[in-house]
Coordinates of C-alpha atoms and ligand atoms in Angstrom, one line a residue:
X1 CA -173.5 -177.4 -31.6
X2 CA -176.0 -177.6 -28.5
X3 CA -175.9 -174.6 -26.6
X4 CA -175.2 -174.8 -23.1
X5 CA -176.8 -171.8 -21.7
X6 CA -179.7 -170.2 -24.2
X7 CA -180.9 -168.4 -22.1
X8 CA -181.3 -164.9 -23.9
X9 CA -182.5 -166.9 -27.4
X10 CA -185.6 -168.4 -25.3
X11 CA -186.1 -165.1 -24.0
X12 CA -185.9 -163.6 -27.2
X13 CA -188.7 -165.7 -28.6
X14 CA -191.6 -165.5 -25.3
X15 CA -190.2 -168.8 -23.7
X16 CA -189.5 -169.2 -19.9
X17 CA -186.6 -169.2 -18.4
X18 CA -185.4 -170.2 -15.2
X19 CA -184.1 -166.8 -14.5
X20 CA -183.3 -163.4 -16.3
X21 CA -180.7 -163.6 -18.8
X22 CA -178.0 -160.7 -18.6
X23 CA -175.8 -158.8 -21.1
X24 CA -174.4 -155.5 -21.7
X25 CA -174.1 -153.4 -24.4
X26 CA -170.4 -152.3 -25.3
X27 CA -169.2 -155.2 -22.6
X28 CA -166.2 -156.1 -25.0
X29 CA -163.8 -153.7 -25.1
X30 CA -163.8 -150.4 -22.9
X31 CA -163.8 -151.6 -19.7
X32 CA -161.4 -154.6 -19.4
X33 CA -157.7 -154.0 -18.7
X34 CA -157.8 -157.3 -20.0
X35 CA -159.0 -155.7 -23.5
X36 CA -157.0 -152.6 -23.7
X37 CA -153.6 -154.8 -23.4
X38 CA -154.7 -156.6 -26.3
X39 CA -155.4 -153.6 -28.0
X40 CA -152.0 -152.1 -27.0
X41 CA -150.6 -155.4 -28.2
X42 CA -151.9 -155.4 -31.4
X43 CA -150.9 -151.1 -32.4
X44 CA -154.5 -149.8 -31.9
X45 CA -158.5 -150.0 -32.2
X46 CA -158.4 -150.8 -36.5
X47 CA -156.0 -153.3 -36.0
X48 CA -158.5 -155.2 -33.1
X49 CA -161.2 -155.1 -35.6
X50 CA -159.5 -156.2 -38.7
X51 CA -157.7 -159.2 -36.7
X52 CA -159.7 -162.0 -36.3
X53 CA -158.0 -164.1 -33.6
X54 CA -157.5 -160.9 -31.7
X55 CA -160.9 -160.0 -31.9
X56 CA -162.4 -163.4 -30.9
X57 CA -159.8 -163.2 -27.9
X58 CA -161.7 -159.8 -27.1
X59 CA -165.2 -161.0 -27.6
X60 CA -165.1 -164.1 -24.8
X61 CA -163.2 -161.8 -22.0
X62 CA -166.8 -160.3 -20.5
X63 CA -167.8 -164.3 -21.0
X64 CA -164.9 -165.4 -18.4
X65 CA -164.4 -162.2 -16.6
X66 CA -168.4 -160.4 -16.2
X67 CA -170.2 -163.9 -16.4
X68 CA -172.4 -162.6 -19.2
X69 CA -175.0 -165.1 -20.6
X70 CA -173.9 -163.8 -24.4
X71 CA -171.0 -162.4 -26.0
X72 CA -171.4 -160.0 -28.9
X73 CA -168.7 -159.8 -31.7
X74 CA -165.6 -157.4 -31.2
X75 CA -166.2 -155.0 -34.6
X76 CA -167.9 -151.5 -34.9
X77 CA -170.5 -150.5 -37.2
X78 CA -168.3 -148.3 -39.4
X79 CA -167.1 -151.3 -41.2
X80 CA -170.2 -150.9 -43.3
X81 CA -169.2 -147.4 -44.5
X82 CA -166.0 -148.6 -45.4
X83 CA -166.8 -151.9 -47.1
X84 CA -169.0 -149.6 -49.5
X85 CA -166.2 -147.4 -50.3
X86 CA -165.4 -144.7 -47.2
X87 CA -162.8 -145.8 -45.1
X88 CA -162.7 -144.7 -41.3
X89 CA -160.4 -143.5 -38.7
X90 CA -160.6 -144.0 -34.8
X91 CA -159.1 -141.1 -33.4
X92 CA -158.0 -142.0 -30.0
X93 CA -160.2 -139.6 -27.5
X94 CA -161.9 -138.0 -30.4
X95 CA -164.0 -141.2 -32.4
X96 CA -164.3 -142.0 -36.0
X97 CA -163.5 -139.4 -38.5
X98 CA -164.0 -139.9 -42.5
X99 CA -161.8 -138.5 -44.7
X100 CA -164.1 -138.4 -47.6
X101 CA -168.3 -137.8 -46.5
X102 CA -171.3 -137.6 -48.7
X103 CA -172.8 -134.7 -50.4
X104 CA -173.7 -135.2 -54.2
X105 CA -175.7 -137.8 -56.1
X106 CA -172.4 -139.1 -58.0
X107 CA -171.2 -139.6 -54.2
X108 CA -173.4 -142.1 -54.0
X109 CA -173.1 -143.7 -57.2
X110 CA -169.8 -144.3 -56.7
X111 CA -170.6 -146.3 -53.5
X112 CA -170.3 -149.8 -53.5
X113 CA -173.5 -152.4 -51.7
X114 CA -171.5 -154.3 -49.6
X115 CA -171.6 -158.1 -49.9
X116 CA -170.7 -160.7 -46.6
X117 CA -167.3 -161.1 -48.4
X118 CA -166.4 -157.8 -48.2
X119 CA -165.7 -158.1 -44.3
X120 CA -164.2 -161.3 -44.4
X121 CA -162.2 -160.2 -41.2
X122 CA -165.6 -160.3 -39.4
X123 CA -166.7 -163.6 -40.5
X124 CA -163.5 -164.9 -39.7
X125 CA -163.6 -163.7 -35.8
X126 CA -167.1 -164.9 -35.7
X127 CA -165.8 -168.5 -37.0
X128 CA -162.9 -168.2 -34.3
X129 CA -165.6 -166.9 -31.6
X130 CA -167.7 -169.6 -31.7
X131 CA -164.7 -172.2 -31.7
X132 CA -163.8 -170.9 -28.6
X133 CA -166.8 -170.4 -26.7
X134 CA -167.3 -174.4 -27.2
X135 CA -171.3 -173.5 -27.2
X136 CA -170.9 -171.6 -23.3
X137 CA -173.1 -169.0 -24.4
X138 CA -174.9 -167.9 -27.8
X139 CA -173.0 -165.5 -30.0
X140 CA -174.9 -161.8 -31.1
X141 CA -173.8 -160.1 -34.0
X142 CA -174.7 -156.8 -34.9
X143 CA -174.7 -153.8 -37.3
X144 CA -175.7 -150.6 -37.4
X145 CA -179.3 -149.2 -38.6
X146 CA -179.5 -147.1 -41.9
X147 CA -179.8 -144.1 -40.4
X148 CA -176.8 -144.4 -38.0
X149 CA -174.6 -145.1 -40.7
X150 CA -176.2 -142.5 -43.0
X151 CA -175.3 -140.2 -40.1
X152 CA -171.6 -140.6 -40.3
X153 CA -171.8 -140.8 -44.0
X154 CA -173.0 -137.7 -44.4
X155 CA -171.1 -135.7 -41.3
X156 CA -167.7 -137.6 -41.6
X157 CA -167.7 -137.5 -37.9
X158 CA -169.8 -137.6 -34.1
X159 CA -172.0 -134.8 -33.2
X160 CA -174.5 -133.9 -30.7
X161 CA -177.1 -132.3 -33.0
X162 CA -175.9 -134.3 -36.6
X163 CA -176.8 -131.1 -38.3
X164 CA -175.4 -131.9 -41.1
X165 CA -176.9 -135.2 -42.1
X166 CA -180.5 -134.1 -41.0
X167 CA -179.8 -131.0 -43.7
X168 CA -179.8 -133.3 -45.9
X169 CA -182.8 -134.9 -45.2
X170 CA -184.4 -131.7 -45.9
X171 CA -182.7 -130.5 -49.0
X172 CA -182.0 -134.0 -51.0
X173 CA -184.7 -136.3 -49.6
X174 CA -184.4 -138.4 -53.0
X175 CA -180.7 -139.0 -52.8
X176 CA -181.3 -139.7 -48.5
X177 CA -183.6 -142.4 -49.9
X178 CA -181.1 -144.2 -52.2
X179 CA -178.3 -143.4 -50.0
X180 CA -180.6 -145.5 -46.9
X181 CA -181.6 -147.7 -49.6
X182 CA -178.1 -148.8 -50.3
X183 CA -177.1 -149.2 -46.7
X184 CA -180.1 -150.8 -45.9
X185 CA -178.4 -153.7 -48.6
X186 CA -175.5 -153.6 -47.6
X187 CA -176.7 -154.3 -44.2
X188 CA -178.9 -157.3 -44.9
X189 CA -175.6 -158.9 -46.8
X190 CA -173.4 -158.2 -44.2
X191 CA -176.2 -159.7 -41.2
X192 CA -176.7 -162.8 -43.2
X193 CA -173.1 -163.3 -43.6
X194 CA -172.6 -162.8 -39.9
X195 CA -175.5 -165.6 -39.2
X196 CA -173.5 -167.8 -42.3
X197 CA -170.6 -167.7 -40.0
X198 CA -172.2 -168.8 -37.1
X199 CA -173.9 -165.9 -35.0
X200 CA -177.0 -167.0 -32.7
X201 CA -179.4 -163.8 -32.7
X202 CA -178.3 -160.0 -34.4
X203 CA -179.3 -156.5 -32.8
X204 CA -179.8 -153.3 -35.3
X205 CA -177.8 -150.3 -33.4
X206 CA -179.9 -146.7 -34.0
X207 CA -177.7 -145.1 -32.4
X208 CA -179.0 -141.7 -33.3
X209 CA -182.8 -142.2 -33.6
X210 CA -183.0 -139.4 -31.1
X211 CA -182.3 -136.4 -33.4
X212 CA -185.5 -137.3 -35.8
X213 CA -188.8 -136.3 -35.2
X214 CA -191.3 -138.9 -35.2
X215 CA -192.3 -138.2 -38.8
X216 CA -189.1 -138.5 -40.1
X217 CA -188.0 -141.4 -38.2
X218 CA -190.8 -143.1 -39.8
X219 CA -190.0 -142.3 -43.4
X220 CA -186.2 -142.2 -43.2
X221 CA -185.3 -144.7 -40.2
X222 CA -188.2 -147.3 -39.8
X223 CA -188.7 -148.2 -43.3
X224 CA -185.1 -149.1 -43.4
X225 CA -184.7 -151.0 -40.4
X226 CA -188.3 -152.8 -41.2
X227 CA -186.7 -153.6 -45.1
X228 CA -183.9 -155.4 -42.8
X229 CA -186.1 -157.1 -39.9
X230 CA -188.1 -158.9 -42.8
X231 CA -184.9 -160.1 -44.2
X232 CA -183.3 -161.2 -41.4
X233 CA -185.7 -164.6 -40.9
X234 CA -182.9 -167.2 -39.6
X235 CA -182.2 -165.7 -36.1
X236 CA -184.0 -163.7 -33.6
X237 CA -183.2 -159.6 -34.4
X238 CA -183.0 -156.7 -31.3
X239 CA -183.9 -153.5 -32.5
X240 CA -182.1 -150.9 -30.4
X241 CA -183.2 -147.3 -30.9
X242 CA -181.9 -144.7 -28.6
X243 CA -183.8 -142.3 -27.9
X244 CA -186.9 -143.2 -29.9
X245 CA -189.8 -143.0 -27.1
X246 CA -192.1 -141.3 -29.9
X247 CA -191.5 -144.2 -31.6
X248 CA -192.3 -147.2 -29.6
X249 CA -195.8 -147.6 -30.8
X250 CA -194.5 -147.9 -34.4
X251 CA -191.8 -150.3 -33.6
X252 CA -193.9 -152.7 -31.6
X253 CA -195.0 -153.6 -35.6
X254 CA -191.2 -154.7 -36.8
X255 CA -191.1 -158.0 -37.5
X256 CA -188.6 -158.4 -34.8
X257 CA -188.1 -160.4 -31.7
X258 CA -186.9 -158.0 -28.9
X259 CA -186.9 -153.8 -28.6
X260 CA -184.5 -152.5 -26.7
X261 CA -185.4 -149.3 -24.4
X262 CA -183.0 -146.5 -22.9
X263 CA -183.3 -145.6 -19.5
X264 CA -185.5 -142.8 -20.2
X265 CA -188.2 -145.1 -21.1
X266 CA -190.8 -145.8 -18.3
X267 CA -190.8 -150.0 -18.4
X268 CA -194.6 -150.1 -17.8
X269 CA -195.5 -147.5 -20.0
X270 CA -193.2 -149.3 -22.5
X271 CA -194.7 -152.5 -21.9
X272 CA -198.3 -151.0 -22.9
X273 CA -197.1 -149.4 -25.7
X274 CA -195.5 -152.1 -27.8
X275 CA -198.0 -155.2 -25.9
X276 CA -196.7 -158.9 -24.8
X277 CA -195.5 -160.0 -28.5
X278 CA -191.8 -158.2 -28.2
X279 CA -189.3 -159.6 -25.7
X280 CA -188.1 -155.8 -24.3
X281 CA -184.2 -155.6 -23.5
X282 CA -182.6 -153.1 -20.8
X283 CA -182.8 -150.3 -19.2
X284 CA -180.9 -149.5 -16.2
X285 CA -179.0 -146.3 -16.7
X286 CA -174.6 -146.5 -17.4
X287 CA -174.3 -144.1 -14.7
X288 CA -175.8 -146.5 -12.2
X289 CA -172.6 -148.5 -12.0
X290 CA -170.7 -145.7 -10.4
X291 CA -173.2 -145.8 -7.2
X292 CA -172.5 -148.0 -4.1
X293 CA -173.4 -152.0 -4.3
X294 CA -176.5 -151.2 -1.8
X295 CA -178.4 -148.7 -4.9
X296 CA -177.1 -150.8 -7.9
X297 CA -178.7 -153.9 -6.2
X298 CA -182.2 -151.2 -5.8
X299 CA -182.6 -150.1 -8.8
X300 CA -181.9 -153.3 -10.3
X301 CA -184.7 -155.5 -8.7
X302 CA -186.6 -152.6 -9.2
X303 CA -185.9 -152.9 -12.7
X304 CA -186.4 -156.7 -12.6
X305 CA -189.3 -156.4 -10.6
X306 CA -190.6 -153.9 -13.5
X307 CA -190.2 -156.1 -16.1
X308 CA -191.3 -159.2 -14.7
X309 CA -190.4 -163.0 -15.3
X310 CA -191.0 -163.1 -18.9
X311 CA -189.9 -161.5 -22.5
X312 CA -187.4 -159.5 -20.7
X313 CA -183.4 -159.7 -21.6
X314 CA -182.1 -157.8 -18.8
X315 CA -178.9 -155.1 -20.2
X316 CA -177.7 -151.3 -19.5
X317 CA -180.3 -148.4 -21.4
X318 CA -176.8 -148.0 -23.9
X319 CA -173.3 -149.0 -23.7
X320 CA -171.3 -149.1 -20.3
X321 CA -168.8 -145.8 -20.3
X322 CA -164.9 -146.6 -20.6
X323 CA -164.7 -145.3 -16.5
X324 CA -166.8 -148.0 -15.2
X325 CA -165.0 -150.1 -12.7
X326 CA -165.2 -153.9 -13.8
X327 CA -166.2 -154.8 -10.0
X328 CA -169.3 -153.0 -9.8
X329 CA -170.6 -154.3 -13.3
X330 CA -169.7 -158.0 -12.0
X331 CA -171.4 -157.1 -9.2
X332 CA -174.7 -155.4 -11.5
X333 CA -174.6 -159.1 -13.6
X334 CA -174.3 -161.3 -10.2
X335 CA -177.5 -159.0 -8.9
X336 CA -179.6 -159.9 -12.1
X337 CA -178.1 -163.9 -11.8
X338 CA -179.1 -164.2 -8.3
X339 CA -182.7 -162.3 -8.3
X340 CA -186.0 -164.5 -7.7
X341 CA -189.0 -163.1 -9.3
X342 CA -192.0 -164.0 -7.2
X343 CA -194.1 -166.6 -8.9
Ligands
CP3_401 O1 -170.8 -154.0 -27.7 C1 -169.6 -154.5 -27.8 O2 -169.0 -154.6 -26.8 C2 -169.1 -154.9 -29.1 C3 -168.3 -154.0 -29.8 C4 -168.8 -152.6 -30.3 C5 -168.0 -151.5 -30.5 N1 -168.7 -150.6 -31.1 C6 -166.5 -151.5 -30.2 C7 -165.9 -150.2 -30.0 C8 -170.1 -152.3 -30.7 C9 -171.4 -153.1 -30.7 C10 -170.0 -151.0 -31.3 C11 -171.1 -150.3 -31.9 C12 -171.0 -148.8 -32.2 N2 -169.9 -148.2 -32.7 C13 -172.1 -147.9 -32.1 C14 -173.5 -148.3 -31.7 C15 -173.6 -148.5 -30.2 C16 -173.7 -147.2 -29.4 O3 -172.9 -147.1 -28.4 O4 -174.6 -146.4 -29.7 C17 -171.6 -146.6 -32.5 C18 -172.4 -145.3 -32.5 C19 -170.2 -146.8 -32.9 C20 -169.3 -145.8 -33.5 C21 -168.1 -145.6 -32.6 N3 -167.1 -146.5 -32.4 C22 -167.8 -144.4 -31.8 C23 -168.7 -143.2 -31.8 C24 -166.6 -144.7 -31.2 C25 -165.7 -143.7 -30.3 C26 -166.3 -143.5 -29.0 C27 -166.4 -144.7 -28.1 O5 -165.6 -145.1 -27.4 O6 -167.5 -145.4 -28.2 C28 -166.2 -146.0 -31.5 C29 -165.0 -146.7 -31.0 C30 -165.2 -148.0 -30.3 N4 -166.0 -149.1 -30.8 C31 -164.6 -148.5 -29.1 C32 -165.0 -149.8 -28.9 C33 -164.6 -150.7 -27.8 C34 -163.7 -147.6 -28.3 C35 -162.3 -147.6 -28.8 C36 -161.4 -148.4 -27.9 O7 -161.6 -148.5 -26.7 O8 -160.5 -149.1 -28.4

């Protein structure tokens, strides 16, 4: 089906648009009162994911409600852990907790490479999803990158530091490499599946890129999400690393269509650092959206102005924060909809 707003694809691939094209990251869910009395509805966050009409329902709301130009796919990126064989909780105000983590090489013999089949519940909402956006907007699908998943794998939980899974690095740098090598797998199954079921351009979540140093985001991170990038050939691919300014240089040689930057990144500096063949996504900080409607419209045609007219996919630096009040991010999107850049 003919898209009727493509905005963000032609952006993804260097072409002009008419204006800059706006999402957010974590728009479904959080947020909405819309969302949570689905979620209520339906017992709880699990139950969202693995329901597939109720998770399509989810996915359009920031479509009708924010006036995005995309919607990305109500799931998380645990489902990958679990499809290979370690099954998650949400915790409500806590996050995900594993029951069982990784620690020994038959650990991770035992664990399964994930195939597109395995998360049929995904490829069904994605199916739904598309139905009901009638071709309003393109669809993004996402997972997360190796190391983000090796992450919880390893620590069972969140951290600030992730101590435990960068121990590993250290002592059992063979077994992190077949561990990473296995996710990495699983993930180009599970992306292919997602653009088999209909989803219009994929972003790679590094959630945790931050915690490496630039050597070993290289060996243990990059490779990984570069094995994935040159699989992933049918749709454009965002590669979203927070936290990874040391890293820009490297990234800027993915064979991917669009970086994404946190707001710590300088835009220009950015810009230089990874040249004109990457579309760059973001950056204005979450925290933004709890100033008055005079600084959010500031700093955002600053932002704008930064970026310029072309190869830019306007979005937050990471995902909104559950607080934000709905108003003000309508108000952030309308900003970006209704800004002229100079010719
Ligand atoms: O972007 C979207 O709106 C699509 C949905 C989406 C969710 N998680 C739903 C969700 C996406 C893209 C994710 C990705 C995700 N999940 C990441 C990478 C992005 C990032 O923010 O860095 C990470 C690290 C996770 C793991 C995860 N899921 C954590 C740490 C938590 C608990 C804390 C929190 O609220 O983020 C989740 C739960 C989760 N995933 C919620 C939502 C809407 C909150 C639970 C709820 O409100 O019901």
């Amino acid at each position: 089906m003919k898209l009727q707003n493509d905005l963000i694809l032609r952006a993804a691939r260097g072409e002009k648009t008419e204006r800059t094209p706006v999402w957010m990251m974590r728009q479904a869910g959080r947020i909405l009162p819309e969302y949570r009395e689905v979620r209520k509805s339906i017992g709880g966050f699990k139950e969202l994911v693995e329901t597939p009409a109720a998770a399509a329902e989810v996915t359009v709301q920031p479509v009708d409600i924010l006036g995005v130009d995309a919607a990305i796919i109500f799931s998380d990126i645990l489902v990958i852990p679990e499809a290979m064989g370690l099954s998650y909780q949400m915790v409500e105000a806590t996050g995900p907790w594993f029951e069982k983590t990784i620690s020994s090489e038959s650990d991770i013999q035992k664990l399964k490479i994930a195939e597109a089949g395995d998360l049929d519940y995904v490829m069904q909402a994605i199916q739904l999803t598309k139905k009901a956006l009638n071709g309003r907007v393109p669809l993004i699908g996402f997972a997360g990158a190796p190391w983000t998943i090796f992450s919880y794998m390893i620590q069972g939980k969140g951290s600030k530091t992730f101590s435990e899974a960068k121990k590993f690095l250290y002592t059992e740098p063979v077994l992190s490499h077949k561990l990473l090598h296995k996710i990495a797998e699983s993930t180009i199954n599970y992306l292919k599946g997602q653009i088999k079921a209909g989803v219009d351009i994929v972003q790679i979540f590094d959630s945790w890129a931050g915690v490496l140093s630039p050597e070993q985001y290289k060996e243990f991170a990059l490779h990984y999400i570069s094995m994935i990038c040159d699989a992933i050939t049918e749709v454009p691919v965002i590669v979203f690393a927070k936290g990874a300014h040391f890293a820009r240089k490297e990234m800027s040689k993915l064979n991917c269509d669009v970086i994404g930057l946190d707001w710590n990144m300088d835009i220009k500096e950015s810009r230089q650092m990874i040249g004109n063949n990457k579309t760059l996504q973001g950056n204005i900080d979450p925290c933004l959206l709890y100033a008055d409607e005079g600084t959010i419209q500031l700093e955002t045609e600053e932002m704008l102005k930064a970026f310029g007219p072309l190869r830019h996919i306007a979005n937050l630096g990471h995902g909104l924060y559950p607080d934000t009040d709905p108003e003000k991010v309508k108000f952030f999107v309308n900003t970006i909809k209704n800004f002229k850049h100079l010719d």
